[in-house]
C-alpha positions as a LaTeX table, in Angstrom:
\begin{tabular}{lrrr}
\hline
Residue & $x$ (\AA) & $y$ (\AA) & $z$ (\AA) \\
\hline
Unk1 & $-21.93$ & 173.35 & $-9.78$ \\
Unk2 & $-21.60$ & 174.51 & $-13.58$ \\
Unk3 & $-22.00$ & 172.22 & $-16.09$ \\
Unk4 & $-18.53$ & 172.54 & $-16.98$ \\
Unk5 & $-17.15$ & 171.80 & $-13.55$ \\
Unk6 & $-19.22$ & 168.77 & $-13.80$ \\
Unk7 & $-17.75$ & 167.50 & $-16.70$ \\
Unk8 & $-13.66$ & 168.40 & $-15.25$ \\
Unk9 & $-15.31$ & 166.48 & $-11.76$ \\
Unk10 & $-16.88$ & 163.77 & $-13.44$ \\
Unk11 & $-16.25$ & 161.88 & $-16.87$ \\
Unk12 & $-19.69$ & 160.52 & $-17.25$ \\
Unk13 & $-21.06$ & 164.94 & $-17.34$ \\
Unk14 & $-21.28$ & 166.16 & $-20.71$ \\
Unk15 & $-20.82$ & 169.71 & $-21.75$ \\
Unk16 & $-23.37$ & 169.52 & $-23.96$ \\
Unk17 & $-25.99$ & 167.26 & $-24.87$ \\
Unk18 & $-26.02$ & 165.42 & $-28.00$ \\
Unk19 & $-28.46$ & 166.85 & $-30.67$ \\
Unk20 & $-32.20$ & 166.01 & $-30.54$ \\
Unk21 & $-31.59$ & 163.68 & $-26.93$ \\
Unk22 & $-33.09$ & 166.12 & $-23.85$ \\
Unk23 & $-35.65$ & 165.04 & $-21.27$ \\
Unk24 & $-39.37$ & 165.10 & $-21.26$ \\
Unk25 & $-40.03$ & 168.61 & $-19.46$ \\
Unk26 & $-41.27$ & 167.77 & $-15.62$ \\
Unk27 & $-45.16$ & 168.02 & $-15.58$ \\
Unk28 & $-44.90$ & 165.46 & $-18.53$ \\
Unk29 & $-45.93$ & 161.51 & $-18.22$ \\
Unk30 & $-43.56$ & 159.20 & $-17.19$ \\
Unk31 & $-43.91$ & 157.42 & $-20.25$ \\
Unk32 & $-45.12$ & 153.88 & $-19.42$ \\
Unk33 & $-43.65$ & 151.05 & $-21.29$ \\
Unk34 & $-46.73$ & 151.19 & $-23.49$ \\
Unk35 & $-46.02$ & 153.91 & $-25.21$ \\
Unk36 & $-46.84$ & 154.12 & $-28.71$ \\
Unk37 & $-48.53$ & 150.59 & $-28.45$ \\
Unk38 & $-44.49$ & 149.24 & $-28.62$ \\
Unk39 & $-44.47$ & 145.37 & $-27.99$ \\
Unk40 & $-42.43$ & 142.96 & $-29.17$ \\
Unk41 & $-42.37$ & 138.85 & $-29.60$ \\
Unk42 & $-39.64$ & 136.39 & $-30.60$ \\
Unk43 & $-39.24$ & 135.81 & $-34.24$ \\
Unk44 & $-37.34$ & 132.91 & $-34.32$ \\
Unk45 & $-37.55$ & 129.36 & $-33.50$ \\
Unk46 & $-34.77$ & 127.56 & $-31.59$ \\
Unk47 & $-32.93$ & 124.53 & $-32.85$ \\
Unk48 & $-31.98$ & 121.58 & $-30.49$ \\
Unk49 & $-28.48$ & 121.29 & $-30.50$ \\
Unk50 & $-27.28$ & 117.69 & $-31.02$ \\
Unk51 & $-23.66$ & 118.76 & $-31.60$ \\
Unk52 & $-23.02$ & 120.41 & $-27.78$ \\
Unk53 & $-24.13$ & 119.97 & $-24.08$ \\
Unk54 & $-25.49$ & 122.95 & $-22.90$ \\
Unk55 & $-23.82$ & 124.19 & $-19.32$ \\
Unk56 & $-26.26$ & 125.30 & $-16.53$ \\
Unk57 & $-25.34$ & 127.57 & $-14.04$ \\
Unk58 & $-27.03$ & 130.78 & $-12.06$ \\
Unk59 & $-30.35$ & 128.88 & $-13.05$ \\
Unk60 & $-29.77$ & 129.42 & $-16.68$ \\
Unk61 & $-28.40$ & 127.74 & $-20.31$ \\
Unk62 & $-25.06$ & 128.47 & $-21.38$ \\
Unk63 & $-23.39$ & 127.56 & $-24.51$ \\
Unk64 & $-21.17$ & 124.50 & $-24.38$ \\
Unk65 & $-18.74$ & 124.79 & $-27.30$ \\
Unk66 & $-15.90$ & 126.62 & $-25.23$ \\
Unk67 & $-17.90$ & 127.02 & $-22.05$ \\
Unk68 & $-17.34$ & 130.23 & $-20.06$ \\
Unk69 & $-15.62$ & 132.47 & $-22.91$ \\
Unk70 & $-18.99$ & 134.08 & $-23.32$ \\
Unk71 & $-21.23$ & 135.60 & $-20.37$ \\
Unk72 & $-24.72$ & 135.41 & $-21.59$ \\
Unk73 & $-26.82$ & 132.56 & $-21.47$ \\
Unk74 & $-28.27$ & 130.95 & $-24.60$ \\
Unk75 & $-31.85$ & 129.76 & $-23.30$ \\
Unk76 & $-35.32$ & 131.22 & $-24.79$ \\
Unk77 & $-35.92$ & 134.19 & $-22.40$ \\
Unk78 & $-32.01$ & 135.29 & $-24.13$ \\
Unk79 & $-32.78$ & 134.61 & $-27.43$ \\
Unk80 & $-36.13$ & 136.67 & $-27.09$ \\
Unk81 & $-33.77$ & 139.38 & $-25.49$ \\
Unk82 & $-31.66$ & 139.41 & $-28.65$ \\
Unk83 & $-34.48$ & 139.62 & $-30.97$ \\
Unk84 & $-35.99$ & 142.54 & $-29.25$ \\
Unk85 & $-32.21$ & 144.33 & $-29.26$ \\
Unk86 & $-32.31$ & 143.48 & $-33.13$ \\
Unk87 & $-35.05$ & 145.46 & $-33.32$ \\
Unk88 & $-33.75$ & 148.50 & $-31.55$ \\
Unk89 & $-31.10$ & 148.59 & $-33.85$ \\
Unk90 & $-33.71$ & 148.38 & $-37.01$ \\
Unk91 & $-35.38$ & 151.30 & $-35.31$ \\
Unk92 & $-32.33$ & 153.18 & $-34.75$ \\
Unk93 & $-31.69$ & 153.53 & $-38.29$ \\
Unk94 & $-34.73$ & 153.51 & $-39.61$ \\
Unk95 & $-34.93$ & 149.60 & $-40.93$ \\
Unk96 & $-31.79$ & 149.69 & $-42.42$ \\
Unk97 & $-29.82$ & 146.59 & $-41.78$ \\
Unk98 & $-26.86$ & 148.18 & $-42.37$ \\
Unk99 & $-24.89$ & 151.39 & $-43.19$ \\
Unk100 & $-22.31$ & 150.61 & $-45.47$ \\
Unk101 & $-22.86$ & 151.66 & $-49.18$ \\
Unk102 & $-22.93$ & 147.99 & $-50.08$ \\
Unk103 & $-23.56$ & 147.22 & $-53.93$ \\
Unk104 & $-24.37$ & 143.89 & $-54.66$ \\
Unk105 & $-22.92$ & 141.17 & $-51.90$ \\
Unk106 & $-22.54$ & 137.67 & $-52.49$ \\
Unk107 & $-20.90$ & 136.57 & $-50.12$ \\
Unk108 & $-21.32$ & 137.57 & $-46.76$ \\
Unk109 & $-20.32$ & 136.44 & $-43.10$ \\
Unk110 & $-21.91$ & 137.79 & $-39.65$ \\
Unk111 & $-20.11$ & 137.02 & $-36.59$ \\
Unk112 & $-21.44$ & 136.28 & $-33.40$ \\
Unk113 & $-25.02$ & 136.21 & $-34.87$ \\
Unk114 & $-27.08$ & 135.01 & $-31.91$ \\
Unk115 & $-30.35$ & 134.20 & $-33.12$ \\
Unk116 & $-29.42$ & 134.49 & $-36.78$ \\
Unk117 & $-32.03$ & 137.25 & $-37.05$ \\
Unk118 & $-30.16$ & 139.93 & $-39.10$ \\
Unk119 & $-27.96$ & 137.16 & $-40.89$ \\
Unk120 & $-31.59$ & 135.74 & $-41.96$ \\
Unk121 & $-32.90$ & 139.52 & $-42.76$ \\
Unk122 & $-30.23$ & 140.01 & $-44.97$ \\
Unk123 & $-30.52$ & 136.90 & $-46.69$ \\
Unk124 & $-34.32$ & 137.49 & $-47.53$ \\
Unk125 & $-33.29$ & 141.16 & $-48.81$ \\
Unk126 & $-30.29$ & 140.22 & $-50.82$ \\
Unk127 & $-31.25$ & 137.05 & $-52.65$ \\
Unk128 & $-28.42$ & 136.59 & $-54.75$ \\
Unk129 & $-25.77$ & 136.80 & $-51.82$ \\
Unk130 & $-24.73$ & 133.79 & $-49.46$ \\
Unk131 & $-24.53$ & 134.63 & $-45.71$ \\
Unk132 & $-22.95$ & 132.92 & $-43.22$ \\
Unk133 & $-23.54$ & 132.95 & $-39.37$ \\
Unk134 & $-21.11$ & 131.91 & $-36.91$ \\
Unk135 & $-21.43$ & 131.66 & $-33.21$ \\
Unk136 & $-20.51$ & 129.56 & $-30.19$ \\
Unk137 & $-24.21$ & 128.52 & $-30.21$ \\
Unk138 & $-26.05$ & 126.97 & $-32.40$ \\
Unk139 & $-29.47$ & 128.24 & $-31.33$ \\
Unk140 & $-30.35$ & 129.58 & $-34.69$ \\
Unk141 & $-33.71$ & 128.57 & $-36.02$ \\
Unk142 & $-34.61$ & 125.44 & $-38.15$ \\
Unk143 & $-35.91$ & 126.90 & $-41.56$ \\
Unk144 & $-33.90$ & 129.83 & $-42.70$ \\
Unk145 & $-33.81$ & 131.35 & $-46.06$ \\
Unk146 & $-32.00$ & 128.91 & $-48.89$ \\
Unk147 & $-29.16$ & 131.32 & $-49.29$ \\
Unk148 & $-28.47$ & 131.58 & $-45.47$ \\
Unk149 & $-26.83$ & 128.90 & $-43.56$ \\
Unk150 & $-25.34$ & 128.89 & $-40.14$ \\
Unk151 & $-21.72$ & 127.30 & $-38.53$ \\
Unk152 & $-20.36$ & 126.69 & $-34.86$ \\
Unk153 & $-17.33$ & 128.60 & $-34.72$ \\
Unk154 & $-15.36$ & 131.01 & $-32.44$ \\
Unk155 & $-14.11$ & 134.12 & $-34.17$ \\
Unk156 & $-11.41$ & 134.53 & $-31.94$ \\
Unk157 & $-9.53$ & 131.07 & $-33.86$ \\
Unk158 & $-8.26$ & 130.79 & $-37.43$ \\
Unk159 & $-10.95$ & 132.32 & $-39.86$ \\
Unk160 & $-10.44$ & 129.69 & $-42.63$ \\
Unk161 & $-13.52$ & 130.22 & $-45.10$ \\
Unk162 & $-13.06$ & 128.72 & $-48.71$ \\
Unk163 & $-13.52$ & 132.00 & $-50.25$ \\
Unk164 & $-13.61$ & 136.40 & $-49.56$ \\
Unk165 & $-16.42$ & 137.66 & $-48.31$ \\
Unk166 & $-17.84$ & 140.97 & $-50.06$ \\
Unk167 & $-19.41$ & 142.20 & $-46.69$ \\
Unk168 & $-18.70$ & 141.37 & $-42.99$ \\
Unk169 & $-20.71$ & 142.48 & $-40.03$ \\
Unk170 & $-20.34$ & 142.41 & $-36.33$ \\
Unk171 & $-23.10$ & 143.88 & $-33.74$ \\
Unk172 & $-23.29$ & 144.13 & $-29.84$ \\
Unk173 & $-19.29$ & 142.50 & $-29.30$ \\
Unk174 & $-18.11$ & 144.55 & $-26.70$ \\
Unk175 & $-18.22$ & 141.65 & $-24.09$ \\
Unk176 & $-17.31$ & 139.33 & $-26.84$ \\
Unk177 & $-13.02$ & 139.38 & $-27.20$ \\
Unk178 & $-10.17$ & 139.39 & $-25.45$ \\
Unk179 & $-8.46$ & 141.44 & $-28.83$ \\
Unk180 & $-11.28$ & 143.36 & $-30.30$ \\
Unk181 & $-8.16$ & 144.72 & $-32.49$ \\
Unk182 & $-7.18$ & 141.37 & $-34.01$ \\
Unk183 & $-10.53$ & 140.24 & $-35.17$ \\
Unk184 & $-10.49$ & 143.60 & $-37.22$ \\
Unk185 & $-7.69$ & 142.38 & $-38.79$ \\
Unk186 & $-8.94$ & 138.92 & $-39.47$ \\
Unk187 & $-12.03$ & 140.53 & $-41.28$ \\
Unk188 & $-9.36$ & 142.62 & $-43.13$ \\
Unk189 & $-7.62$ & 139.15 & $-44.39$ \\
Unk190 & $-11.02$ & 137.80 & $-45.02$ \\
Unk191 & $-12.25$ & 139.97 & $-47.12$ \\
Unk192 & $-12.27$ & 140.86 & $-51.13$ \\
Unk193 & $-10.75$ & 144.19 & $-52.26$ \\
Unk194 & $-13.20$ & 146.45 & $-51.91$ \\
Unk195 & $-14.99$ & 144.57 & $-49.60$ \\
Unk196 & $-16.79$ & 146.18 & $-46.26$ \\
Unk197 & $-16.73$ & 145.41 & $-42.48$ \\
Unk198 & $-19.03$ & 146.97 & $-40.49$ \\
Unk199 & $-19.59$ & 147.00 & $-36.39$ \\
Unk200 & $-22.10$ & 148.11 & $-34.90$ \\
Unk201 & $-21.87$ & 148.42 & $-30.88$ \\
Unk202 & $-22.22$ & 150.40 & $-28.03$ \\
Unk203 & $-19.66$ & 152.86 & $-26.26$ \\
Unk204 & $-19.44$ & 151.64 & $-22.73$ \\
Unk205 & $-20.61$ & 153.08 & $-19.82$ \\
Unk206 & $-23.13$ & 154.87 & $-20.48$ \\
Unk207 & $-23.32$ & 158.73 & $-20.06$ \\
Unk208 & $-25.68$ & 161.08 & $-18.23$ \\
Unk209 & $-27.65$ & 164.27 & $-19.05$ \\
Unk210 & $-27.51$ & 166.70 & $-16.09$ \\
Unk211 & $-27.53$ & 166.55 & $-13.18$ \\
Unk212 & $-25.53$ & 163.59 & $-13.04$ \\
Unk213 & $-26.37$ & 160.91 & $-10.32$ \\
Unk214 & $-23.84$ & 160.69 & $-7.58$ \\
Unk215 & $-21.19$ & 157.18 & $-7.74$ \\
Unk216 & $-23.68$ & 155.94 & $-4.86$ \\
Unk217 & $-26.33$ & 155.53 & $-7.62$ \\
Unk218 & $-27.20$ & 152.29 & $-8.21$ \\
Unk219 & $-26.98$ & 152.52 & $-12.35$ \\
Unk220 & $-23.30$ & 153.68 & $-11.49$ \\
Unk221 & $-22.52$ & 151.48 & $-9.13$ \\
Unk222 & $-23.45$ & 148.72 & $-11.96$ \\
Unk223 & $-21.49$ & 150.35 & $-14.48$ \\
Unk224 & $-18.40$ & 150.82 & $-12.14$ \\
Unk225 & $-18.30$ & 147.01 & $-11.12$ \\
Unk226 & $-19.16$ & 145.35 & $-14.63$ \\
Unk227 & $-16.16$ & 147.47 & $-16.23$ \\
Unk228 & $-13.94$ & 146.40 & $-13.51$ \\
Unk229 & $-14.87$ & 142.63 & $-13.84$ \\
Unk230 & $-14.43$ & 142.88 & $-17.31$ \\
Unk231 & $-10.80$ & 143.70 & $-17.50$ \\
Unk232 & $-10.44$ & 141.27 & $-14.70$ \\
Unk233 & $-12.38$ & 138.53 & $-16.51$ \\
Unk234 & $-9.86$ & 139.78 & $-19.96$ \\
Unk235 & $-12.26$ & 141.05 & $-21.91$ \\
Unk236 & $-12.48$ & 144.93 & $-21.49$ \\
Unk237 & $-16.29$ & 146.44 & $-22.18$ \\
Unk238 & $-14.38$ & 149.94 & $-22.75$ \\
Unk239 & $-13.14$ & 149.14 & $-26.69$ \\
Unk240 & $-15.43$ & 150.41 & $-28.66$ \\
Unk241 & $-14.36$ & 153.63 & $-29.39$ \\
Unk242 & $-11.14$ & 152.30 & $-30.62$ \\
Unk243 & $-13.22$ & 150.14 & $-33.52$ \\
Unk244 & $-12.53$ & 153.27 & $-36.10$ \\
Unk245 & $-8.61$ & 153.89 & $-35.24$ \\
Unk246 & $-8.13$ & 150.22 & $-35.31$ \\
Unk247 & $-9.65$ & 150.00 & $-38.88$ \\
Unk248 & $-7.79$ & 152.37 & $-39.75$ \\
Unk249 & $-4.47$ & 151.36 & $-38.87$ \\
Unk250 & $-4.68$ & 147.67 & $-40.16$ \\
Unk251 & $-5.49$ & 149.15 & $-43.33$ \\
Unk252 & $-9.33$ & 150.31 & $-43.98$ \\
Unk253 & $-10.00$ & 153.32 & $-45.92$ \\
Unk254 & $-12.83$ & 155.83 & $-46.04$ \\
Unk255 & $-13.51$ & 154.85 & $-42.37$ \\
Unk256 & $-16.76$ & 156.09 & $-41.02$ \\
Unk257 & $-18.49$ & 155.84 & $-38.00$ \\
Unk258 & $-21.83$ & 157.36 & $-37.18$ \\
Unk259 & $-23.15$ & 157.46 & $-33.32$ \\
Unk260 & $-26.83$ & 157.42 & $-32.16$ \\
Unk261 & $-28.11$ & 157.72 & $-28.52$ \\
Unk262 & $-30.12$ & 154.76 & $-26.44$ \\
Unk263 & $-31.79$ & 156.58 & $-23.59$ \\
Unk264 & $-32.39$ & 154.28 & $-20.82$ \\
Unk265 & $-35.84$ & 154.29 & $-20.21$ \\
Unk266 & $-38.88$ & 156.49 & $-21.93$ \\
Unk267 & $-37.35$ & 160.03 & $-20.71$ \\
Unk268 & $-36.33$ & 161.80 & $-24.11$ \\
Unk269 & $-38.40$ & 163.84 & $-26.20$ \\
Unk270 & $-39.73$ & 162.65 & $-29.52$ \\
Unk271 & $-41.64$ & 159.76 & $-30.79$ \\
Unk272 & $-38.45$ & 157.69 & $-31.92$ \\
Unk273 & $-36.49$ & 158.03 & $-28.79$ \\
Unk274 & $-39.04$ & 157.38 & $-26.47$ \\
Unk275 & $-39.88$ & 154.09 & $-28.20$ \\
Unk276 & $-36.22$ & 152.96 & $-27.93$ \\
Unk277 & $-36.22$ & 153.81 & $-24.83$ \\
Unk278 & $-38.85$ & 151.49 & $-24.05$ \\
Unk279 & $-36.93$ & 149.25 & $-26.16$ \\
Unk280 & $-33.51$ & 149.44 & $-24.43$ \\
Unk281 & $-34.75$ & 149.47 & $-20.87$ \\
Unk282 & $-36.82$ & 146.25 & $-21.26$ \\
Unk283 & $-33.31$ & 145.29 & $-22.83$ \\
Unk284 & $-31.31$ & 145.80 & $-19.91$ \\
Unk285 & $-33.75$ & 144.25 & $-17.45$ \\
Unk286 & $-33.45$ & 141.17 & $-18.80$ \\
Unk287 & $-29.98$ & 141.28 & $-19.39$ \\
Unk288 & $-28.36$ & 142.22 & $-15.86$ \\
Unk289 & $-29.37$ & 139.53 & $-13.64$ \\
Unk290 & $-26.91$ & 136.97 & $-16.06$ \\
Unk291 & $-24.50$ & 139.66 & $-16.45$ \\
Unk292 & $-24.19$ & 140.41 & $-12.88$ \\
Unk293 & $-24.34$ & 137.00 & $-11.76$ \\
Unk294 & $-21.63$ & 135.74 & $-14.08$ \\
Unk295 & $-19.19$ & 138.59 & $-13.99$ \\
Unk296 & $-20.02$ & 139.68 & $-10.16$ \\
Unk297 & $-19.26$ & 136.09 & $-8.61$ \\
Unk298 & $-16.21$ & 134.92 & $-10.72$ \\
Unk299 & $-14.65$ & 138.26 & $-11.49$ \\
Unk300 & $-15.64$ & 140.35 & $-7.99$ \\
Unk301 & $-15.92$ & 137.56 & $-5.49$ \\
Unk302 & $-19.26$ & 138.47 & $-4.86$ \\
Unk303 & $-22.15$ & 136.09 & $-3.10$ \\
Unk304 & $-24.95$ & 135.02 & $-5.19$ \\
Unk305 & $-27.06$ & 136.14 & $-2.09$ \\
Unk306 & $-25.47$ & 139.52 & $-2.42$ \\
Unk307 & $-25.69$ & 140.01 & $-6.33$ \\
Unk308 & $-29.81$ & 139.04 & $-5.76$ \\
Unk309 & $-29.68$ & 141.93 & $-3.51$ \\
Unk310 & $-28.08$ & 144.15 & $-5.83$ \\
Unk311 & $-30.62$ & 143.40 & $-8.64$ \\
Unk312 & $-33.14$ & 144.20 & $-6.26$ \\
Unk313 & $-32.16$ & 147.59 & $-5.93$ \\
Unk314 & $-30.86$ & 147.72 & $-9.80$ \\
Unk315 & $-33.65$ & 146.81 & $-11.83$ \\
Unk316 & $-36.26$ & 149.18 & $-10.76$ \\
Unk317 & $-33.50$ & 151.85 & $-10.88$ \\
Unk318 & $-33.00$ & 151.41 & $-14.50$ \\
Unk319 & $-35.11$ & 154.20 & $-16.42$ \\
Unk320 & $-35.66$ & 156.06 & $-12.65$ \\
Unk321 & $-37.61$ & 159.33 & $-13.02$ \\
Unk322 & $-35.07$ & 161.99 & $-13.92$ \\
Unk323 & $-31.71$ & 160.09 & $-14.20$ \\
Unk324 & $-31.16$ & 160.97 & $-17.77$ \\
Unk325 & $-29.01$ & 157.62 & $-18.47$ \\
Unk326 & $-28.43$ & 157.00 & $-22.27$ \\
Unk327 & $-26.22$ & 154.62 & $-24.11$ \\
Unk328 & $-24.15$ & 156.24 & $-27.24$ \\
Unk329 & $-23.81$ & 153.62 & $-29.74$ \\
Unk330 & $-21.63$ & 153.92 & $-33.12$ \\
Unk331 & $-21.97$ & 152.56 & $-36.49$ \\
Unk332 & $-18.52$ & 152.29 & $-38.12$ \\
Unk333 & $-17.67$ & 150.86 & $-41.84$ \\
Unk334 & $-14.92$ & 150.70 & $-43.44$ \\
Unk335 & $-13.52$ & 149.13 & $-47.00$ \\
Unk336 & $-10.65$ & 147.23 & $-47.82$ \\
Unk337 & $-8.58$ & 148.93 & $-51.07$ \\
Unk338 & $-9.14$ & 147.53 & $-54.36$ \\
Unk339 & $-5.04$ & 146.83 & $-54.36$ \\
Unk340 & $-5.00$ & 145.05 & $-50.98$ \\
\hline
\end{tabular}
């Protein structure tokens, strides 16, 4: 079959590849996940929470405030998780924290900042601006820079800050809303004229390189079910492409997203890819067993007996030998009109 009747036959084949992302050639190393000497360690401290019971469930720590809305646990193997995914995205762009062509900030807000870890970056390389982090937990770490400070709050309720914000960033919310759309527009309200918002996610499912694994795959099979549950559970994984026309249409201008590729596992070619490879597969590893078990048993109906037996199979699959998985994910800014 042509590459072109593989793309008509199946949406996850690509015509082409995108530029720079092809696979090591055959006789090559499989790339151990010690390439490059590429390790990682948590950066962050956790607070104890006085303010919220934590929930346990599937064997892990959930977040209390508004139990259940979110699907990933809160404990210390998650926030070591989210510190290594910050620093995928540092490496993805080259340790920029962000895209935008911000001035000079002063007041900024980060929603759904996890750890706190780029709210506290920022902080430390913009002294003169104020961030705010706001999450459902509040896991973030006991000393923080001055100018940095941290809030329990759900983005999906009123936004009612005291003042604008110059800047407002968002990364990794595909699970995160029921109305991706209408939190762009609360940023809109939110911010000064001339102010930015920028998300950063990832376009879900992920896509293939020839030759495409068969639906029986087990990678596929994953993909399939956790995009089902998530319209089933209300919040669709499959929004992120629409970030840039919905920024546009509440009233953004000079939109612009930018899209980089995750391959899953240490396949691609090149120094940089390889290492977020290694990156992004130690990522996911950690990350499916909670994802499956949440969405899986309350979305699918599935056993917890039979979801162990799908991670079984699942997480050695993930960066197999020549299944060219990679993840496309998009940086897109936009700023609010000096008249607005």
């Amino acid at each position: 079959m042509s590459v072109s009747e593989a793309a008509t036959s199946d949406p996850l084949a690509h015509q082409q590849a995108p530029a720079g992302l092809v696979p090591e050639s055959d006789d090559s190393s499989d790339a151990d996940s010690a390439i490059g000497g590429v390790s990682y360690a948590s950066s962050t401290t956790s607070v104890k929470s006085e303010a919220y019971d934590m929930v346990q469930e599937f064997g892990r720590t959930y977040h209390g405030y508004k139990a259940g809305k979110y699907i990933l646990p809160n404990d210390e193997k998650e926030r070591d998780r989210l510190d290594l995914q910050h620093m995928l995205w540092l490496i993805t762009v080259d340790g920029a924290l962000t895209t935008a062509p911000l001035e000079e900030p002063r007041h900024v807000l980060d929603i759904a900042t996890g750890t706190g870890i780029w709210a506290m970056d920022f902080a430390e390389q913009h002294p003169n601006a104020r961030v705010i982090g706001t999450d459902l937990s509040p896991i973030q770490p006991t000393h923080v820079p001055v100018n940095c400070a941290f809030e329990v709050h759900d983005a999906e309720d009123t936004w009612d800050f005291s003042r604008p914000f110059d800047y407002i960033h968002g990364r990794a919310l595909l699970s995160c809303f029921t109305d991706p759309r209408s939190i762009i527009q609360k940023a809109f309200d939110s911010l000064a004229p001339g102010g930015y918002l920028e998300l950063q996610d990832g376009i879900y499912p992920f896509s293939f390189l020839e030759p495409v694994p068969p639906p029986t795959n087990v990678v596929r099979r994953f993909m399939d079910n956790t995009l089902e549950a998530s319209h089933r559970l209300g919040r669709p994984w499959d929004n992120t492409q629409n970030y840039k026309g919905w920024m546009e249409e509440v009233g953004f201008e000079d939109v612009v997203e930018k899209r980089y590729q995750w391959p899953v596992g240490p396949w691609a070619k090149g120094d940089k890819l390889k290492k977020m490879g290694v990156y992004f597969v130690e990522d996911l590893k950690i990350a499916v067993e909670p994802i499956c078990m949440k969405m899986f048993v309350k979305a699918l109906g599935w056993t917890e007996e039979r979801v162990r037996e799908f991670l079984a199979e699942l997480i050695p699959g993930l960066g197999a030998r020549k299944v060219y998985a990679y993840f496309t994910v998009v940086m897109v800014y936009g700023r609010k009109p000096q008249n607005a």
